[in-house]
Amino acid sequence: MDFEIWAGLIALFVLVLMGVPVVFAFATAAGIGLYIVLGGFEPMISLLQQTAISGIREYNFVVIPLFTVMGMLIAHSGAATDLFNVVNRALKGVPGRLAVATVGGNAVFAAVTGVGVAAAAAFSHVAYPIMRKHNYSRSYAMGCIAGSSVLGLLIPPSVFMIVWAILTEQSVGMLFAAGVIPGLILALLYASYCILHAKFWPASAPDSADHAELSKLSKGEIQSAIGVGILIAVTLGGIWMGYFTPTEGSAVGLVGAGILAVSKGMRPQAMYQSFIEAGRTVTPIMLLLMSAVVYSKLIALNGVPQQVQELLESMGLGPGGTLLFMAITWFLLGAVVDSISIMLLTVPIFWPIAMALGFDPIMFALIGILVIEAGVLTPPFGIGVLVVKAAVPDKNIKVSEIFMGSAPYWILILFVAWLIYAVPSIATWLPGVLLGG
């Protein structure tokens, strides 16, 4: 491939590694590449305008802000605290009970939010003070909060899956269904790790915490549990049963979350703040998606996927080796780039290659999402870890302690990714049953 064709891609990676915000790096790199390909400034600007506008008007993009607002309302209404308390009481006598309750609470919370950042912030305030009160070690407690917060990136309605579906033109509902069983497996592995760690290293989770007096459930906690359960059943069940599209389902879920928030006594000012916080979360994602649409156009015009495929074929890696190469690339990028950006950088290139090699699209999507998800917890970027560090009340804790505590969780994520490769039906069975895929 001529250097001119690589110019935009080289500029993109250089700008990202220099610390330029990815949204500007995408736009700049796409502009450079398209200028060279089209041979002029005016055609480059015209194509950029058409592509960006058509991209941001994509109907499926509406799902992202609606599910994000839904998650913020649930988080700020106090439902996250109630979920933690309900699960906590149900686990009386289990070693490392407070950590397991954090995993369980995050798993349920994930099913109504889809935003890992919201879960990380919520449980930093809910679970960490209680665990520290009962003398849980800081690394064990913080690692559990950061590690289990990423369940929201896999368990539907995951924003990760929405972005992947948009980039690859897959069914959002199909990917939502595919994430259920792997998400439950990952949550069970997390809970098992918490129990085993507490058994073998009891100093990190003293028995006193597991035998602490538990009060009866309050009326408000019962209401939250029932409300969240109904919200999950209506939103996801409606999508899977074909009563409405994922976009319509996100609107239904938002209305349900609003009703639940009002029933919890959430005031208009707090609801307004939830919308503002959701806007701060969604705006960078939407700008990234818009610039990534332009970047994808550059990739398609240059035939980069085909040429990368030829390069990998010349290396003799085979399908399994090629998938491993992609996974290593995703994992290494996780050390320096946030997860959404990794997806936007690589999926337009890797997806056509994977399809040409005959990989099942659902299996490949779940493996990609899981491996990229592991980057949320890996140093030095680890956005999940940094969010927890910023949100936790204890300002003396070091980032290194959180990275150490969360390491077993990203190892388990990679294990589940391998498990899906070995047994694809883990990801493909439920979509086939629910949606005929």
XYZ file of C-alpha atoms in Angstrom:
437
model
C 0.000 0.000 0.000
C 1.299 3.470 -0.907
C 2.358 5.806 1.860
C -0.344 8.283 0.817
C -3.035 5.774 1.696
C -1.487 5.145 5.102
C -1.060 8.851 5.867
C -4.443 9.306 7.552
C -4.071 6.147 9.645
C -0.528 7.020 10.714
C -1.669 10.526 11.671
C -4.501 9.046 13.733
C -2.308 6.775 15.844
C 0.384 9.426 16.279
C -2.170 11.972 17.477
C -3.747 9.477 19.882
C -0.400 8.492 21.360
C 0.503 12.191 21.731
C -2.546 12.634 23.948
C -4.712 14.571 21.484
C -8.417 13.955 22.324
C -9.529 11.044 20.187
C -12.472 12.927 18.659
C -10.076 15.544 17.221
C -7.590 12.860 16.222
C -10.295 11.038 14.234
C -11.405 14.210 12.463
C -7.857 15.368 11.666
C -6.696 11.977 10.441
C -9.795 11.511 8.299
C -9.322 14.983 6.804
C -5.677 14.293 5.919
C -6.458 10.887 4.410
C -9.464 12.076 2.408
C -7.585 15.140 1.138
C -4.903 12.859 -0.301
C -7.386 10.313 -1.693
C -9.780 12.869 -3.243
C -7.037 15.214 -4.381
C -8.471 18.483 -3.142
C -9.792 20.524 -0.244
C -13.331 21.150 -1.522
C -14.271 17.506 -2.247
C -12.770 16.537 1.113
C -14.908 19.085 2.997
C -18.031 18.095 1.044
C -17.608 14.402 1.833
C -16.843 15.141 5.503
C -20.037 17.175 5.854
C -22.241 14.609 4.140
C -20.794 11.670 6.070
C -20.844 13.348 9.494
C -24.405 14.632 9.146
C -25.785 11.339 7.830
C -23.938 9.489 10.593
C -25.181 11.554 13.518
C -28.765 11.330 12.209
C -28.628 7.529 12.519
C -31.871 6.409 14.211
C -30.149 3.824 16.419
C -27.960 6.522 18.015
C -31.003 7.617 20.040
C -30.639 4.459 22.140
C -27.417 5.692 23.748
C -28.663 8.909 25.407
C -31.980 7.333 26.443
C -30.390 4.346 28.197
C -27.766 6.628 29.752
C -30.376 8.962 31.260
C -32.265 5.894 32.441
C -29.146 4.654 34.246
C -28.418 8.014 35.853
C -31.978 8.293 37.196
C -31.710 4.839 38.758
C -28.300 5.652 40.230
C -29.286 8.986 41.755
C -32.705 7.889 43.005
C -31.174 5.648 45.678
C -32.161 2.426 43.927
C -28.492 1.351 43.721
C -28.196 1.520 47.521
C -31.422 -0.434 47.895
C -30.212 -3.108 45.476
C -26.996 -3.502 47.433
C -28.911 -3.844 50.710
C -31.352 -6.402 49.299
C -28.578 -8.602 47.883
C -26.507 -8.110 51.039
C -29.281 -9.433 53.271
C -29.870 -12.409 50.983
C -26.229 -13.514 51.370
C -25.998 -13.748 55.146
C -23.253 -16.185 56.188
C -21.443 -16.177 52.808
C -17.677 -15.463 53.119
C -16.842 -12.055 51.702
C -20.562 -11.292 51.756
C -20.208 -7.558 51.194
C -17.996 -8.096 48.132
C -20.372 -10.717 46.713
C -23.267 -8.322 47.345
C -21.395 -5.681 45.358
C -21.068 -8.089 42.421
C -24.735 -9.082 42.660
C -25.897 -5.501 42.987
C -23.801 -4.465 39.996
C -25.191 -7.336 37.902
C -28.779 -6.240 38.547
C -27.873 -2.560 38.232
C -26.216 -3.302 34.880
C -29.482 -4.669 33.529
C -31.135 -1.251 33.813
C -28.252 1.093 33.012
C -25.802 -0.115 30.370
C -23.284 2.452 31.599
C -20.274 1.091 33.492
C -19.255 4.559 34.632
C -22.589 5.012 36.427
C -22.173 1.691 38.243
C -18.581 2.470 39.252
C -19.559 5.856 40.677
C -22.698 4.562 42.424
C -21.124 1.585 44.183
C -18.030 3.567 45.159
C -20.353 5.579 47.408
C -22.632 2.683 48.391
C -20.409 -0.355 48.976
C -16.946 0.959 49.819
C -17.804 2.757 53.105
C -19.626 -0.347 54.393
C -16.761 -2.675 53.466
C -14.206 -0.414 55.112
C -16.410 -0.117 58.200
C -16.144 -3.899 58.534
C -12.355 -3.851 57.972
C -12.220 -5.161 54.418
C -8.834 -4.412 52.871
C -8.779 -1.396 50.597
C -7.376 -3.271 47.597
C -9.926 -6.104 47.895
C -12.852 -3.702 48.307
C -11.825 -1.298 45.556
C -10.874 -4.085 43.158
C -14.310 -5.624 43.629
C -16.104 -2.333 42.939
C -14.027 -1.537 39.843
C -14.098 -5.104 38.531
C -17.818 -5.679 38.937
C -18.712 -2.278 37.462
C -17.719 -3.527 34.000
C -20.635 -5.970 34.065
C -22.655 -3.040 32.725
C -20.594 -3.186 29.536
C -21.650 -6.785 28.856
C -25.054 -7.326 30.447
C -27.744 -5.628 28.333
C -28.633 -2.838 27.748
C -24.898 -2.232 27.233
C -23.779 0.982 25.530
C -20.769 -1.011 24.309
C -23.069 -3.386 22.444
C -25.049 -0.503 20.977
C -21.868 1.073 19.591
C -20.675 -2.280 18.216
C -24.058 -2.910 16.592
C -24.021 0.518 14.927
C -20.473 0.055 13.618
C -21.169 -3.411 12.210
C -24.842 -2.943 11.262
C -25.886 -5.819 13.520
C -29.147 -6.110 15.442
C -28.946 -4.361 18.820
C -31.549 -6.757 20.226
C -29.526 -9.751 19.009
C -26.387 -8.533 20.786
C -28.390 -7.751 23.922
C -29.605 -11.355 23.981
C -26.082 -12.655 23.298
C -24.684 -10.843 26.336
C -27.035 -12.392 28.905
C -25.454 -15.829 29.434
C -21.800 -14.625 29.243
C -22.746 -11.790 31.614
C -24.243 -14.216 34.132
C -21.231 -16.538 33.826
C -18.873 -13.624 34.441
C -20.909 -12.449 37.448
C -20.836 -15.982 38.933
C -17.073 -16.206 38.389
C -16.653 -12.828 40.087
C -18.744 -13.946 43.060
C -16.802 -17.229 43.304
C -13.513 -15.331 43.305
C -14.750 -13.030 46.095
C -15.740 -16.041 48.222
C -12.483 -17.946 47.608
C -10.371 -14.865 48.273
C -12.170 -14.314 51.579
C -11.653 -17.992 52.460
C -7.918 -18.125 51.713
C -7.062 -14.575 52.809
C -9.512 -13.921 55.665
C -7.673 -10.767 56.752
C -8.946 -9.029 53.614
C -12.587 -9.794 54.528
C -12.944 -10.438 58.277
C -15.667 -12.780 59.528
C -17.141 -9.970 61.615
C -18.446 -8.400 58.437
C -20.204 -11.593 57.437
C -21.855 -12.066 60.809
C -22.848 -8.431 61.209
C -26.409 -7.792 62.366
C -28.766 -7.316 59.449
C -31.924 -5.288 59.816
C -35.156 -6.174 58.059
C -35.791 -4.878 54.580
C -37.534 -1.522 54.489
C -40.608 -0.778 52.385
C -38.508 1.481 50.132
C -35.930 -1.255 49.492
C -38.653 -3.736 48.577
C -40.203 -1.172 46.224
C -36.842 -0.589 44.533
C -36.242 -4.318 44.035
C -39.708 -4.842 42.558
C -39.461 -1.681 40.442
C -36.079 -2.610 39.009
C -37.304 -6.134 38.274
C -40.342 -4.797 36.409
C -38.145 -2.326 34.524
C -35.821 -5.112 33.346
C -38.705 -7.373 32.355
C -40.566 -4.672 30.439
C -37.565 -3.097 28.692
C -35.523 -6.145 27.702
C -38.461 -8.551 27.546
C -40.324 -6.186 25.240
C -37.326 -5.943 22.921
C -36.763 -9.712 22.803
C -40.452 -10.533 22.365
C -40.688 -8.099 19.469
C -43.167 -5.690 21.048
C -40.854 -2.767 20.289
C -37.470 -2.002 18.789
C -34.400 -1.329 20.983
C -34.848 2.399 20.348
C -38.478 2.243 21.435
C -37.476 0.025 24.354
C -34.987 2.622 25.557
C -37.771 5.218 25.564
C -40.057 2.874 27.522
C -37.231 2.191 29.962
C -36.616 5.899 30.452
C -40.277 6.488 31.301
C -40.166 3.554 33.736
C -36.982 4.856 35.355
C -38.627 8.267 35.745
C -41.651 6.704 37.458
C -39.376 4.698 39.768
C -37.319 7.807 40.591
C -40.460 9.793 41.449
C -41.758 6.938 43.620
C -38.434 7.031 45.480
C -39.002 10.698 46.256
C -36.484 12.077 43.767
C -36.887 15.829 43.477
C -36.937 17.794 40.198
C -33.528 19.336 40.927
C -31.968 15.880 41.379
C -33.628 14.666 38.174
C -32.266 17.696 36.357
C -28.762 16.881 37.632
C -29.173 13.307 36.375
C -29.945 14.629 32.897
C -26.951 16.975 33.051
C -24.623 14.155 34.145
C -26.001 11.916 31.406
C -25.304 14.684 28.892
C -21.691 14.885 30.057
C -21.375 11.129 29.574
C -23.153 10.920 26.211
C -21.746 13.987 24.423
C -18.164 12.668 24.086
C -19.504 9.304 22.904
C -21.721 10.911 20.256
C -18.892 13.157 19.019
C -16.620 10.120 18.831
C -19.223 8.200 16.854
C -19.702 11.074 14.431
C -15.976 11.398 13.765
C -15.623 7.611 13.607
C -18.197 7.477 10.800
C -15.892 9.746 8.802
C -12.884 7.605 9.730
C -14.773 4.500 8.571
C -15.382 6.174 5.209
C -11.628 6.697 4.849
C -11.021 3.044 5.734
C -13.563 1.850 3.164
C -12.296 4.117 0.352
C -8.738 2.898 0.849
C -9.601 -0.794 1.022
C -7.652 -1.106 4.271
C -9.524 -4.197 5.617
C -8.755 -6.167 2.474
C -5.098 -5.200 2.553
C -4.753 -5.954 6.283
C -6.379 -9.312 5.588
C -3.854 -10.032 2.830
C -1.044 -9.081 5.220
C -2.334 -11.433 7.916
C -2.818 -14.239 5.381
C 0.768 -13.798 4.220
C 1.870 -14.322 7.834
C 0.174 -17.736 7.833
C -1.674 -17.152 11.096
C -4.884 -18.916 10.125
C -8.304 -18.000 11.570
C -7.364 -18.783 15.185
C -4.058 -16.953 14.974
C -5.703 -13.958 13.318
C -8.296 -13.746 16.108
C -5.509 -13.978 18.690
C -3.659 -11.158 16.910
C -6.809 -9.021 17.070
C -7.307 -9.823 20.759
C -3.716 -8.905 21.612
C -4.089 -5.658 19.674
C -7.277 -4.804 21.599
C -5.676 -5.665 24.914
C -2.511 -3.638 24.292
C -4.502 -0.630 23.085
C -6.387 -0.812 26.378
C -3.206 0.334 28.098
C -3.274 3.743 26.396
C -6.734 4.377 24.869
C -10.246 4.296 26.325
C -12.484 1.392 25.359
C -14.992 3.183 23.105
C -12.110 4.672 21.130
C -10.498 1.240 20.755
C -13.733 -0.046 19.279
C -14.011 2.875 16.893
C -10.361 2.539 15.839
C -10.297 -1.183 15.174
C -13.748 -2.599 14.441
C -14.050 -1.013 10.946
C -10.824 -2.862 10.048
C -11.219 -6.127 11.977
C -14.918 -6.766 11.311
C -14.669 -7.367 7.516
C -11.632 -9.586 8.077
C -13.455 -11.680 10.685
C -16.462 -12.103 8.407
C -14.236 -13.092 5.482
C -12.616 -15.749 7.686
C -16.019 -17.191 8.511
C -16.300 -16.273 12.189
C -19.799 -16.238 13.624
C -20.716 -12.528 13.899
C -22.250 -12.867 17.372
C -19.336 -14.898 18.735
C -16.824 -12.422 17.317
C -18.761 -9.465 18.711
C -18.847 -10.922 22.230
C -15.146 -11.823 22.166
C -14.266 -8.330 20.957
C -16.436 -6.624 23.553
C -14.999 -8.759 26.351
C -11.351 -8.225 25.426
C -11.873 -4.486 24.978
C -13.793 -4.516 28.270
C -10.711 -5.900 30.003
C -8.919 -2.677 29.052
C -11.279 -0.771 31.367
C -9.327 -2.303 34.280
C -5.759 -2.463 32.967
C -3.024 0.111 33.703
C -2.121 2.804 32.983
C -5.403 4.179 31.568
C -8.027 1.883 33.127
C -10.987 4.263 32.967
C -13.035 2.057 35.317
C -10.266 2.224 37.898
C -9.846 5.984 37.513
C -13.597 6.577 37.883
C -13.647 4.560 41.094
C -10.595 6.428 42.407
C -12.304 9.757 41.717
C -15.654 8.705 43.211
C -14.585 6.852 46.346
C -14.778 8.804 49.632
C -11.315 7.562 50.731
C -8.829 9.940 49.098
C -5.792 8.158 50.607
C -6.113 5.057 48.482
C -3.555 4.701 45.692
C -4.426 3.895 42.091
C -1.923 1.029 42.228
C -3.981 -0.612 45.002
C -7.083 -0.549 42.795
C -5.195 -1.936 39.803
C -3.849 -4.794 41.936
C -7.269 -5.540 43.393
C -8.969 -5.503 39.996
C -6.396 -7.715 38.203
C -8.259 -11.011 38.903
C -11.380 -9.511 37.357
C -9.871 -8.696 33.969
C -8.193 -12.122 33.971
C -11.647 -13.654 34.394
C -12.955 -11.456 31.568
C -10.301 -12.862 29.238
C -11.147 -16.377 30.410
C -14.813 -15.888 29.459
C -13.693 -14.530 26.064
C -11.698 -17.745 25.509
C -14.657 -19.807 26.716
C -16.913 -18.229 24.082
C -14.306 -19.007 21.406
C -14.174 -22.626 22.597
C -17.964 -22.954 22.994
C -19.659 -20.372 20.701
C -23.146 -21.513 21.722
C -22.633 -19.680 25.030
C -23.147 -16.481 23.041
C -25.291 -17.705 20.137
C -27.862 -19.967 21.795
C -30.109 -17.374 23.453
C -30.310 -15.039 20.408
C -31.344 -18.042 18.357
C -34.072 -18.974 20.832
C -35.432 -15.465 21.406
C -34.941 -13.833 18.034
C -34.522 -16.689 15.595
C -30.907 -15.753 14.844
